GROMACS .gro file of C-alpha atoms in nm:
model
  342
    1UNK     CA    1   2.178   7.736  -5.474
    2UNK     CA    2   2.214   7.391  -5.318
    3UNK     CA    3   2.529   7.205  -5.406
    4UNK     CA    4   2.682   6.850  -5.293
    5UNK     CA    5   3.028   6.881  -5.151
    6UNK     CA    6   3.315   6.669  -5.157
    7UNK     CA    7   3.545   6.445  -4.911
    8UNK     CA    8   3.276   6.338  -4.709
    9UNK     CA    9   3.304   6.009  -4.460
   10UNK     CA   10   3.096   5.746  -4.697
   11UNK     CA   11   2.889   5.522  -4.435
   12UNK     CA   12   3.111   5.593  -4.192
   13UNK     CA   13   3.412   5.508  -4.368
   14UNK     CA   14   3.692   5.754  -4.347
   15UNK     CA   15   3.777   5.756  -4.743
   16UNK     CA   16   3.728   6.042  -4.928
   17UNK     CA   17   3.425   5.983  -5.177
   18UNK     CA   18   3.324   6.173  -5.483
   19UNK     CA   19   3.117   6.478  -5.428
   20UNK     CA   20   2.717   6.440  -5.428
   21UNK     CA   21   2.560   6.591  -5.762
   22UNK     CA   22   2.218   6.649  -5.556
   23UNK     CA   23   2.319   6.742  -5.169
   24UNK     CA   24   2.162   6.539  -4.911
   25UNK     CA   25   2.056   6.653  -4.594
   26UNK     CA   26   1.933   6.598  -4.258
   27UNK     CA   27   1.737   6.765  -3.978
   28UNK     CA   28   1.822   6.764  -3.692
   29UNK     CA   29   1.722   6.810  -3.370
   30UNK     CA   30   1.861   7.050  -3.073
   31UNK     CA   31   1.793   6.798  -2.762
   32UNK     CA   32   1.936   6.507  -2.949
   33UNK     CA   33   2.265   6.701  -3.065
   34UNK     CA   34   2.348   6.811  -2.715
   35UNK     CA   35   2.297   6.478  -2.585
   36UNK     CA   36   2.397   6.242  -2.795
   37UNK     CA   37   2.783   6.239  -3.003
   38UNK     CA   38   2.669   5.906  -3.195
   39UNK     CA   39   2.389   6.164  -3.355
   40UNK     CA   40   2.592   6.437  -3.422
   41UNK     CA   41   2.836   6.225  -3.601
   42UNK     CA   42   2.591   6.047  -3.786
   43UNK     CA   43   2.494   6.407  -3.996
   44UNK     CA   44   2.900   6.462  -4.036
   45UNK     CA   45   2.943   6.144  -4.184
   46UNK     CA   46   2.601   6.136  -4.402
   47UNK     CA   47   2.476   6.498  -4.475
   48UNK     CA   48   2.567   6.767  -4.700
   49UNK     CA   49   2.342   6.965  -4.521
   50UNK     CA   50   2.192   7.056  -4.183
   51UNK     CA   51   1.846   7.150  -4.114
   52UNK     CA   52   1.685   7.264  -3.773
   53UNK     CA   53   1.412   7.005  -3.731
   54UNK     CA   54   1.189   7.264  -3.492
   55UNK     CA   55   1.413   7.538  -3.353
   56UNK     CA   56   1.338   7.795  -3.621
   57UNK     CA   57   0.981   7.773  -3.606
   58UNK     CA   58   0.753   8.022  -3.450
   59UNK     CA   59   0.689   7.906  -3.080
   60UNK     CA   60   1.053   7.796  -3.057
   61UNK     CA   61   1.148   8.132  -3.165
   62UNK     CA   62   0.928   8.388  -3.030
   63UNK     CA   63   0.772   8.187  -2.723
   64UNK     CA   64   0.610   8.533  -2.610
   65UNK     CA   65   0.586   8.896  -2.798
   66UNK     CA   66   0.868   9.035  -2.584
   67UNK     CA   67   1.054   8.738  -2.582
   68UNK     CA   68   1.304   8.615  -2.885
   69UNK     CA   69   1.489   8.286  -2.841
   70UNK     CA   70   1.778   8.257  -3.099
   71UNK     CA   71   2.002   8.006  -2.911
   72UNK     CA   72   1.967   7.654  -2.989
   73UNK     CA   73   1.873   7.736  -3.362
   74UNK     CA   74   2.248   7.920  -3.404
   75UNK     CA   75   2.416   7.627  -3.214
   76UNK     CA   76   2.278   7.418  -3.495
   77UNK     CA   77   2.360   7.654  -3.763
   78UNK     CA   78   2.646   7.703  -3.707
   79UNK     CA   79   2.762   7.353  -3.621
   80UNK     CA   80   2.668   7.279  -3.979
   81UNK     CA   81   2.874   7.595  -4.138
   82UNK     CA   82   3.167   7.528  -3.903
   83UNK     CA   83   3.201   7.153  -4.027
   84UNK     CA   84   3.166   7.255  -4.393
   85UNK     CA   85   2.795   7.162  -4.457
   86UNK     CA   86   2.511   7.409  -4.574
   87UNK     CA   87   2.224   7.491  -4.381
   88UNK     CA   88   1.826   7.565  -4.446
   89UNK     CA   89   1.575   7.686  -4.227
   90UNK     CA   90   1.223   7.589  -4.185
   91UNK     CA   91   0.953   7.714  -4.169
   92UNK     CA   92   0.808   8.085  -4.124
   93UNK     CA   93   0.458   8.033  -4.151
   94UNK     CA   94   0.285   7.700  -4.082
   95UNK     CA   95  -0.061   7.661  -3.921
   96UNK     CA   96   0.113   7.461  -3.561
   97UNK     CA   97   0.336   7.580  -3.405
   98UNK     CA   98   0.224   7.905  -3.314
   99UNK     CA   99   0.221   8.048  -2.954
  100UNK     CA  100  -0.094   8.141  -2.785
  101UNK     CA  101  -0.016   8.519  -2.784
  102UNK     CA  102  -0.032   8.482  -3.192
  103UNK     CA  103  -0.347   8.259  -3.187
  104UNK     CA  104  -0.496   8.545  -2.977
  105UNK     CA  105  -0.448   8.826  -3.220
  106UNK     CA  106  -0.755   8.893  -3.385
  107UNK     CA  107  -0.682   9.234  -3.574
  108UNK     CA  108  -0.587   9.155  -3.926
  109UNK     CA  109  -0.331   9.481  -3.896
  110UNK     CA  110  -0.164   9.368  -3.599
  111UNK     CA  111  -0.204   9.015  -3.724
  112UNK     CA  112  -0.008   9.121  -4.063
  113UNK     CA  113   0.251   9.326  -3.850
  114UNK     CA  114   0.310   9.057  -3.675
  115UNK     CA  115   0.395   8.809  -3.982
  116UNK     CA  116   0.625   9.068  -4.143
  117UNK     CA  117   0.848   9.155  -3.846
  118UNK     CA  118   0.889   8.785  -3.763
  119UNK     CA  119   0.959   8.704  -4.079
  120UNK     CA  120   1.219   8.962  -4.216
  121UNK     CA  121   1.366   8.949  -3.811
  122UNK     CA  122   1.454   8.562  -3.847
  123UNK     CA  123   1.549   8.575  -4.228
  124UNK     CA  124   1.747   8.894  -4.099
  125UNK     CA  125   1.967   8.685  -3.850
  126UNK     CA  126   2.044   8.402  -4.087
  127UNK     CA  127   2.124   8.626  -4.413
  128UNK     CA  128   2.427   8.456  -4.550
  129UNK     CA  129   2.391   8.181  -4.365
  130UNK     CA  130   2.098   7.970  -4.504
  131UNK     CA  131   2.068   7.792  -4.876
  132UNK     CA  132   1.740   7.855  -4.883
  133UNK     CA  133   1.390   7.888  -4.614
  134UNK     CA  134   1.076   7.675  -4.600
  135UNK     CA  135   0.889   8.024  -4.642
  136UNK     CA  136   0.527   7.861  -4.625
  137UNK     CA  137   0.439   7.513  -4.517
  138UNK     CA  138   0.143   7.345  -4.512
  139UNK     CA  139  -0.140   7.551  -4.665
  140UNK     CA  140  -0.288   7.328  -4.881
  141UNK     CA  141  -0.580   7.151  -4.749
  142UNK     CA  142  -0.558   6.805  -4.650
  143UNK     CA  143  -0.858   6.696  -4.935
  144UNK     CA  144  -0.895   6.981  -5.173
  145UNK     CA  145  -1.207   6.817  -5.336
  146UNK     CA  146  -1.381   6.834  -4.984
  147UNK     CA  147  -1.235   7.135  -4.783
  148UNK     CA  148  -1.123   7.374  -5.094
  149UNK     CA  149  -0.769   7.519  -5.221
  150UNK     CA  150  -0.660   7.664  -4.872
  151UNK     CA  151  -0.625   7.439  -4.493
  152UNK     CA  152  -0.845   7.649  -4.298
  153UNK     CA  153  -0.533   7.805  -4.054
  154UNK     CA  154  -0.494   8.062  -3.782
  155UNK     CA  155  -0.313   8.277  -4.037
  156UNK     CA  156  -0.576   8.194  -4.338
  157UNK     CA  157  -0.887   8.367  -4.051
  158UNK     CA  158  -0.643   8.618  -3.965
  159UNK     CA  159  -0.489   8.747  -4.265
  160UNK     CA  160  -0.704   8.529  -4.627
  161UNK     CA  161  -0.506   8.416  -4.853
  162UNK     CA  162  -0.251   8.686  -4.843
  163UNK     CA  163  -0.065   8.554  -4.575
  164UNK     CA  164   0.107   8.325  -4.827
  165UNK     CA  165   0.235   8.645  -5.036
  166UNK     CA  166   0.329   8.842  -4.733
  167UNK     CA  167   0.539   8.618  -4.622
  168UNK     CA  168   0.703   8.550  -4.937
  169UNK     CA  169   0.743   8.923  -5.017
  170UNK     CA  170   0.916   8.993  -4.676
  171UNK     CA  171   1.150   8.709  -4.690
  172UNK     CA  172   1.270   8.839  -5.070
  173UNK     CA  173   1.305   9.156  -4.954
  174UNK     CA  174   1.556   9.051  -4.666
  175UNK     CA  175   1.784   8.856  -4.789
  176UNK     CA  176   1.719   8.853  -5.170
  177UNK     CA  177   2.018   8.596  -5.225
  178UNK     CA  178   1.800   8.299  -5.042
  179UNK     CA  179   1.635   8.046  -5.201
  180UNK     CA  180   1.220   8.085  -5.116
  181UNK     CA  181   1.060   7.769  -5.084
  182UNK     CA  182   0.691   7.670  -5.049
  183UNK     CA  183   0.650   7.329  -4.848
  184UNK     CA  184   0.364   7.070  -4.819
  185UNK     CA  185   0.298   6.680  -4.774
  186UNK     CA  186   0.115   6.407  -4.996
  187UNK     CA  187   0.267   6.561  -5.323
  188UNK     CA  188   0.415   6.209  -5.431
  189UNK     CA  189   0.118   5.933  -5.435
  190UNK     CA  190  -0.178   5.807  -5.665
  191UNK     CA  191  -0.557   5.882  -5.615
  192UNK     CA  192  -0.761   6.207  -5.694
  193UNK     CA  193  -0.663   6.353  -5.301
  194UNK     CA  194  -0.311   6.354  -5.426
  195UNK     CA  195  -0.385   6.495  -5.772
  196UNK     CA  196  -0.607   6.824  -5.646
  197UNK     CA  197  -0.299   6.853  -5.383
  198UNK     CA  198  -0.055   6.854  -5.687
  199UNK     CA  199  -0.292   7.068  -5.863
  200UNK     CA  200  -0.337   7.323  -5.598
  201UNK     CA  201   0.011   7.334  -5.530
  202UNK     CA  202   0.080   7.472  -5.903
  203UNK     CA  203  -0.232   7.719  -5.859
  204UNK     CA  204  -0.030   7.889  -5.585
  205UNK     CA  205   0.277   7.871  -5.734
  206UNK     CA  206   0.129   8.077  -6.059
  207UNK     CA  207  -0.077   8.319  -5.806
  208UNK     CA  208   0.221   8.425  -5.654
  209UNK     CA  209   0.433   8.469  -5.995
  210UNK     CA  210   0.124   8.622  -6.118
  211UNK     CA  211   0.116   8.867  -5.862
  212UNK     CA  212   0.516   8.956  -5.889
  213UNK     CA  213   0.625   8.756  -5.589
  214UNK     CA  214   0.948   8.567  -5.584
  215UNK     CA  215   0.886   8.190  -5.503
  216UNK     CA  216   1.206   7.964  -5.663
  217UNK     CA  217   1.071   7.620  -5.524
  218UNK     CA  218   0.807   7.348  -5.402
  219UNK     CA  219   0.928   7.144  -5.111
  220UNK     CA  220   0.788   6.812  -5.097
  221UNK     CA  221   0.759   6.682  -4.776
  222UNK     CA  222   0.788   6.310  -4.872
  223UNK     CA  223   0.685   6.110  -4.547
  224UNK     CA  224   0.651   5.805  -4.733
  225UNK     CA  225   0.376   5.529  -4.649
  226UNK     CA  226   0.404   5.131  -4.634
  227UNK     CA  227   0.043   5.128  -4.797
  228UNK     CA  228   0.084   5.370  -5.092
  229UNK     CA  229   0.228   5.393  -5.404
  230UNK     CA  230   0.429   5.637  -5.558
  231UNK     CA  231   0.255   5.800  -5.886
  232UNK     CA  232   0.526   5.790  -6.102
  233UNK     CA  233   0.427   5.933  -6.415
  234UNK     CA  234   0.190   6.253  -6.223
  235UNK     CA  235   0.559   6.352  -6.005
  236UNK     CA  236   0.754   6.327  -6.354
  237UNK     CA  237   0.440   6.543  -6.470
  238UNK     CA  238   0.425   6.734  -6.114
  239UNK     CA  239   0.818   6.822  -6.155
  240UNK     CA  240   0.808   6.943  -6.550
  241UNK     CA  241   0.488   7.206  -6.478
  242UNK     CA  242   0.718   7.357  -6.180
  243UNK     CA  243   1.047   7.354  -6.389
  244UNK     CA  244   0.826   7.537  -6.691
  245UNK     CA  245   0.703   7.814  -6.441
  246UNK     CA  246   1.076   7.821  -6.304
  247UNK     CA  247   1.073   7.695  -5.983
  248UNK     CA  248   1.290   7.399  -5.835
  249UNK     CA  249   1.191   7.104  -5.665
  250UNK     CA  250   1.331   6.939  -5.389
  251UNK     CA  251   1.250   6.691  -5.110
  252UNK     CA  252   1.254   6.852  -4.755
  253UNK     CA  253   1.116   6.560  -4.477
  254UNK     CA  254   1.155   6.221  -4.622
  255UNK     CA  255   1.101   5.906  -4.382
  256UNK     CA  256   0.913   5.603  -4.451
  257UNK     CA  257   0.574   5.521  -4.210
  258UNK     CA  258   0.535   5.179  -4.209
  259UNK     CA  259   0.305   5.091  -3.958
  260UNK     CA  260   0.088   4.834  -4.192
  261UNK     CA  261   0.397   4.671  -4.299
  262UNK     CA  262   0.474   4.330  -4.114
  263UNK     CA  263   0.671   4.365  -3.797
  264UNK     CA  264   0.975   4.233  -3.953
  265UNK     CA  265   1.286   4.403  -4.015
  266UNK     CA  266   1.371   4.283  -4.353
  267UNK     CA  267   1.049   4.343  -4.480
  268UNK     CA  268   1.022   4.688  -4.333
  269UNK     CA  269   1.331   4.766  -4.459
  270UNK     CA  270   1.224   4.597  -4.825
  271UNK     CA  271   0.936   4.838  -4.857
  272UNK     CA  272   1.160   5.155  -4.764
  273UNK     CA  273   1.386   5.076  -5.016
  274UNK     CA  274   1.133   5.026  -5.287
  275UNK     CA  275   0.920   5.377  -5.247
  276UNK     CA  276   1.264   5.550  -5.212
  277UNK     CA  277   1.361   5.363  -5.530
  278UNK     CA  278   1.033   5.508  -5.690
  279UNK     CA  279   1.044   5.848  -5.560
  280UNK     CA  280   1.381   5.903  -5.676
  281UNK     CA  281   1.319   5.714  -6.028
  282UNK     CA  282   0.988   5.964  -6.086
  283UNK     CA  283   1.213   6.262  -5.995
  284UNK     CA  284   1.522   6.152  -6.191
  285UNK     CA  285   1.299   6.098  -6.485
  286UNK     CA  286   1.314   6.441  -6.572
  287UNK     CA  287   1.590   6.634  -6.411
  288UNK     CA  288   1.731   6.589  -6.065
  289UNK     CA  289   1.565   6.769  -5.734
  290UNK     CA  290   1.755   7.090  -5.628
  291UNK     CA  291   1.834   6.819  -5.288
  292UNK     CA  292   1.656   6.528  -5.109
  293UNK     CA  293   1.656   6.602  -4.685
  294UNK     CA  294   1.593   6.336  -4.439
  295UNK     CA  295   1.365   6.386  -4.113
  296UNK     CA  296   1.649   6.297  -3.855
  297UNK     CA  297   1.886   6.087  -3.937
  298UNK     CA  298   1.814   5.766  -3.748
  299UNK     CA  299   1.598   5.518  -3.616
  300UNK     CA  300   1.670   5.623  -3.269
  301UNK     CA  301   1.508   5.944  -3.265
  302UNK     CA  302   1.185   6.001  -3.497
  303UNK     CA  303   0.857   6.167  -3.477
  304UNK     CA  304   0.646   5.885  -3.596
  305UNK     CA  305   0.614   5.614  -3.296
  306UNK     CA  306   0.481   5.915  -3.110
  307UNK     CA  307   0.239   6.024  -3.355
  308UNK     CA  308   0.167   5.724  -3.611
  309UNK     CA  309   0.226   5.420  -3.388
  310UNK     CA  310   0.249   5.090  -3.541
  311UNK     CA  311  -0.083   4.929  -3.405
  312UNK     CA  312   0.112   4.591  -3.312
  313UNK     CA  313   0.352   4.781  -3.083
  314UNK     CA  314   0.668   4.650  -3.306
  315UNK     CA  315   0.934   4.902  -3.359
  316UNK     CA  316   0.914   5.178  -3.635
  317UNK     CA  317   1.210   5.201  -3.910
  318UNK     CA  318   1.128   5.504  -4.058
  319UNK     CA  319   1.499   5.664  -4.133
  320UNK     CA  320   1.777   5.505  -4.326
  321UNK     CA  321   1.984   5.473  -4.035
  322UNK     CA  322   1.916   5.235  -3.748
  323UNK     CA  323   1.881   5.274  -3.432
  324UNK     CA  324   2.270   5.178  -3.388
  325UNK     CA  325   2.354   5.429  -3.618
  326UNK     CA  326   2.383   5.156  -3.926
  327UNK     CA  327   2.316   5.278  -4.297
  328UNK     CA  328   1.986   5.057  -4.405
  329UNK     CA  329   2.025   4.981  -4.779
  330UNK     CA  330   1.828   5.250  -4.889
  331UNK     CA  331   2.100   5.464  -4.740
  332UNK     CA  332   2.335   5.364  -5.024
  333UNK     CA  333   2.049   5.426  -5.208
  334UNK     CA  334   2.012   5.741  -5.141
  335UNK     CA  335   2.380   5.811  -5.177
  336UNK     CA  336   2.489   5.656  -5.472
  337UNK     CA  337   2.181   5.759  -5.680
  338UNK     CA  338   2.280   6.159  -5.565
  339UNK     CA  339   2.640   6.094  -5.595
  340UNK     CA  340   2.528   6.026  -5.995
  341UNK     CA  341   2.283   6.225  -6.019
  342UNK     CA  342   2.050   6.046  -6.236
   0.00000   0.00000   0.00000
């Protein structure tokens, strides 16, 4: 189980401050941590937790069959159990990521083979270690009401929808004292996309329970957007139908994209504030989330100029740090509303 922890540096200060009711991590990032002390301090001073951004995923892990790459994923494991924090790993199956020798297999025996040994060999290595394992990530399809239930994946040609069970069954089987988490994006917002997402999202989770496989929570991704709203009352609703089936919910990638927002700070920063305000009121409004995990840490290093640019070329602030390693507002936020836990 996920747990806050006590004593730790509040925004940098060096006073003790009650312990977190709802830990909150961060992921972070092997390049950065080597590279940068400012970033490594920033998770000691902030974060509960400790998450490998990308260095337990497939291609970082098993770049060729014959070839198993463990390194930078223990550094970062166990900097965070050395210093006291908790750790998670993500993710075991997820349709990028993959190395070419995977994409290549096209024997749905070999295929399944494959998927089991990778999985129980990586769960293996961290038994003991990790709170818990983004088991599945990603398999719902970006508009159900379009595409169908499933994103049409490597793994999904390969293997059907069994892939999603396999997984699940060899990570419970390997270290049954983890926490088995299924992970996916656009859970939070309002329209019908978001609804059929939420919807297919409890289909799975009562296929798998139906079918005697252990899954004990629903990661949502939470990359928040300038130009959407949060849906309130269908999370509170969302959160409920997984807590009556048993399973946990918990945030697992929250940053804010903001690139329709004016280019100015204070505004930017405005608009973070508020859909972090209204993702944490919908989940709050029933129970809290098992934890709430940030995509980095700070400004300074994020996926999003790379991938969702702002079209006027003005810098992103999509993490509640800056790029100076200064808590935004909606870092207090964040860390009085899990030091209460309400």
């Amino acid at each position: 189980m996920l747990t806050g922890t006590a004593g730790r540096k509040a925004h940098g200060k060096s006073e003790a401050a009650a312990p977190r009711r709802v830990p909150l991590g961060g992921a972070i990032q092997a390049e950065y941590f080597d590279a940068d002390p400012a970033y490594r301090q920033a998770f000691l001073d902030h974060c509960d937790l400790i998450m490998p951004m990308n260095e337990l995923k497939f291609d970082q892990i098993r770049p060729a069959r014959d070839a198993w790459n463990f390194e930078p994923a223990d550094r970062l494991v166990e900097f965070a159990l050395a210093n006291g924090r908790q750790s998670r790993g993500t993710c075991h199956v997820w349709w990028n990521a993959l190395p070419a020798w995977v994409e290549a297999i096209d024997d749905a025996g070999e295929a399944e083979a494959v998927l089991v040994e990778h999985v129980e060999r990586v769960t293996d290595r961290y038994r003991g270690k990790l709170a818990g394992w983004d088991v599945v990530n990603e398999v719902i399809a970006n508009d159900p009401q379009q595409e169908g239930p499933l994103r049409r994946t490597d793994w999904l040609r390969k293997l059907g929808p069994r892939h999603i069970p396999i997984a699940f069954a060899a990570a419970a089987r390997t270290d049954p004292a983890t926490r088995l988490v299924i992970n996916d994006y656009d859970l939070e917002f309002v329209g019908p996309r978001f609804d059929a997402r939420r919807d297919v999202m409890l289909s799975i989770v009562r296929q798998l329970q139906d079918g005697g496989v252990e899954v004990h929570g629903v990661g949502m991704q939470g990359h928040l957007y300038a130009d959407r709203e949060i849906d309130k009352p269908a999370l509170e609703r969302f959160h409920r139908e997984l807590g009556a089936l048993g399973v946990g919910l918990l945030v697992t990638e929250l940053d804010v994209i903001d690139w329709h927002s004016p280019a100015d700070p204070q505004t930017q920063d405005a608009t973070a504030h508020r859909l972090v305000s209204d993702l944490l009121d919908a989940l709050f409004a029933w129970k809290p989330p098992e934890a709430v995990i940030v995509w980095g840490i700070s400004d300074r290093y994020s996926w999003i100029p790379a991938v969702l640019p702002r079209p006027d070329g003005a810098p992103d602030r999509p993490l509640p740090l800056d790029r100076d390693m200064v808590p935004k507002e909606w870092m207090r936020l964040l860390d009085e509303r899990l030091r209460r836990g309400d």
